[in-house]
mmCIF file of C-alpha atoms in Angstrom:
data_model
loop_
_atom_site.group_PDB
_atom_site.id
_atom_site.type_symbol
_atom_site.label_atom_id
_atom_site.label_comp_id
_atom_site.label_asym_id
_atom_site.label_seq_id
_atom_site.Cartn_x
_atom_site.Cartn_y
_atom_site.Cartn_z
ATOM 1 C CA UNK A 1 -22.551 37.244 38.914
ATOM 2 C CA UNK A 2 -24.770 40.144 40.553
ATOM 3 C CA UNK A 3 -26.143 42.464 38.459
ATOM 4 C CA UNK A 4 -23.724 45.166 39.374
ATOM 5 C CA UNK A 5 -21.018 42.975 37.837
ATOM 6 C CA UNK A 6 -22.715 41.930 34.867
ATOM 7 C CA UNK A 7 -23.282 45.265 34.050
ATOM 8 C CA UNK A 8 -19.753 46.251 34.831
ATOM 9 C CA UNK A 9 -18.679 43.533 32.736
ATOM 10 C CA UNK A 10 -20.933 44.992 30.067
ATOM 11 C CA UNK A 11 -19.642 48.421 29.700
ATOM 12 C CA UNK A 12 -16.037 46.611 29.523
ATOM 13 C CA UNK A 13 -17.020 44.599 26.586
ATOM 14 C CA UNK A 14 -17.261 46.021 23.041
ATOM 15 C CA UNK A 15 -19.498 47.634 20.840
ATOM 16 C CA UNK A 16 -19.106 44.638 18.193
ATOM 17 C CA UNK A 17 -19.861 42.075 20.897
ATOM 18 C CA UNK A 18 -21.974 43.462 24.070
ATOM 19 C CA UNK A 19 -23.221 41.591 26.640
ATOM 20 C CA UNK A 20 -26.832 40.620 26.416
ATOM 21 C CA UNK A 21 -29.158 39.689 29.264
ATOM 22 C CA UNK A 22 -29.119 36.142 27.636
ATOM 23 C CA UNK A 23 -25.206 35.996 27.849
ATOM 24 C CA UNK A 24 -24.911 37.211 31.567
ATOM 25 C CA UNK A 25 -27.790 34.393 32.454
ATOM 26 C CA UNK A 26 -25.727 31.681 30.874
ATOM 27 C CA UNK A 27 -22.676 33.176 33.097
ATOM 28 C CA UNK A 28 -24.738 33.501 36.114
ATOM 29 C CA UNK A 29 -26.329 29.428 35.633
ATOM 30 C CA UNK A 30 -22.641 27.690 34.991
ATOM 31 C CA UNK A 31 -21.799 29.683 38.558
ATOM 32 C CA UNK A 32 -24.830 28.879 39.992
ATOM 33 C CA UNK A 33 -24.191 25.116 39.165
ATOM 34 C CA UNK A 34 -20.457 25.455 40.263
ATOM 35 C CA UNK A 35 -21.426 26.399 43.646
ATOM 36 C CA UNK A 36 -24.976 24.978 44.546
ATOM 37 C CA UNK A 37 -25.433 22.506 42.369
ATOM 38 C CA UNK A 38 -27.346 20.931 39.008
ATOM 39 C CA UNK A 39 -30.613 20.841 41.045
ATOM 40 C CA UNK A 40 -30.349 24.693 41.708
ATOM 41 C CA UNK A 41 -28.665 25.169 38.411
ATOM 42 C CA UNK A 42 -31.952 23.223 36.679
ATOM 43 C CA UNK A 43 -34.084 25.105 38.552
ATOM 44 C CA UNK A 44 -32.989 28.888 37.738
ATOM 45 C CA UNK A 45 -32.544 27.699 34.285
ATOM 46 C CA UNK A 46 -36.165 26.734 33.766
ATOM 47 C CA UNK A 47 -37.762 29.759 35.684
ATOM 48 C CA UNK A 48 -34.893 32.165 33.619
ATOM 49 C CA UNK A 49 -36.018 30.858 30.721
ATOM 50 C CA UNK A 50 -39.473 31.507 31.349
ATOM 51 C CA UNK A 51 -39.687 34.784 33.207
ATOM 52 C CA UNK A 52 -36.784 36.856 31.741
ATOM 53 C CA UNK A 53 -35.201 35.056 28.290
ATOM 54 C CA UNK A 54 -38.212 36.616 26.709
ATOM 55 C CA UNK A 55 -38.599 39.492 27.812
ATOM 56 C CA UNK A 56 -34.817 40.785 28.731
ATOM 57 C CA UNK A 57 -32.726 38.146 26.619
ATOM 58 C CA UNK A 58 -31.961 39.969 23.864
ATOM 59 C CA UNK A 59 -31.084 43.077 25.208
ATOM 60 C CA UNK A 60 -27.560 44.599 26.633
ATOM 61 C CA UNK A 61 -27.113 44.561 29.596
ATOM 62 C CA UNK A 62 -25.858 47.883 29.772
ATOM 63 C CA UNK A 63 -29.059 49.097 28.600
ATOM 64 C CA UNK A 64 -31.009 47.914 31.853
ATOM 65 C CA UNK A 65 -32.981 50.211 33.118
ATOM 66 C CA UNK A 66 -33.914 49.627 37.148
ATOM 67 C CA UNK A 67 -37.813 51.185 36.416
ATOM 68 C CA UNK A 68 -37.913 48.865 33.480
ATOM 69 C CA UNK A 69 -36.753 45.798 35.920
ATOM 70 C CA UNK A 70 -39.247 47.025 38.594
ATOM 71 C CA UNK A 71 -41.958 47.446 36.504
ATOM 72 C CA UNK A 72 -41.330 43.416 35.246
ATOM 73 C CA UNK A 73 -41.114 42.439 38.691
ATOM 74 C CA UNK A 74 -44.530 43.945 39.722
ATOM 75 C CA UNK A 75 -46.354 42.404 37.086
ATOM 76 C CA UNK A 76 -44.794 38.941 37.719
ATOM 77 C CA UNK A 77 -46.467 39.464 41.477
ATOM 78 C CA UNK A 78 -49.561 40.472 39.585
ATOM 79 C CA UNK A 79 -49.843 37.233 37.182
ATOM 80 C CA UNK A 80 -48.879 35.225 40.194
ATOM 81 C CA UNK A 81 -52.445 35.025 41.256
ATOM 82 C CA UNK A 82 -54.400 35.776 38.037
#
């Protein structure tokens, strides 16, 4: 599931039940483990769970702002080294 199609997926749904960051990650991890694996699914589960469930999990998807997800990223690079 890219994020173009989870977002897509997103503006399908409705109002009483949109898609959340946390709901497209729990799509995008049974794929994941379809195709590559439970070692790769493991493994994107427990850095998901750390990096983005928390911050992003709660929130629609629809609502994702690119700036917002670029200025994550950038401070994920930052805290790599701290």
């Amino acid at each position: 599931l890219s994020f173009r199609q989870a977002r897509e997926r997103a503006s399908a749904g409705s109002a009483k039940s949109p898609m959340t960051v946390a709901d497209a990650v729990k799509l995008y991890l049974r794929n994941l483990g379809a195709k590559k694996g439970p070692g790769a699914q493991s493994d994107a589960e427990q850095r998901l769970n750390l990096h983005v469930i928390p911050v992003f999990g709660r929130m629609r998807v629809a609502d994702l702002k690119l700036s917002a997800l670029n200025e994550w990223a950038c401070g994920l690079v930052g805290n790599e080294y701290d």
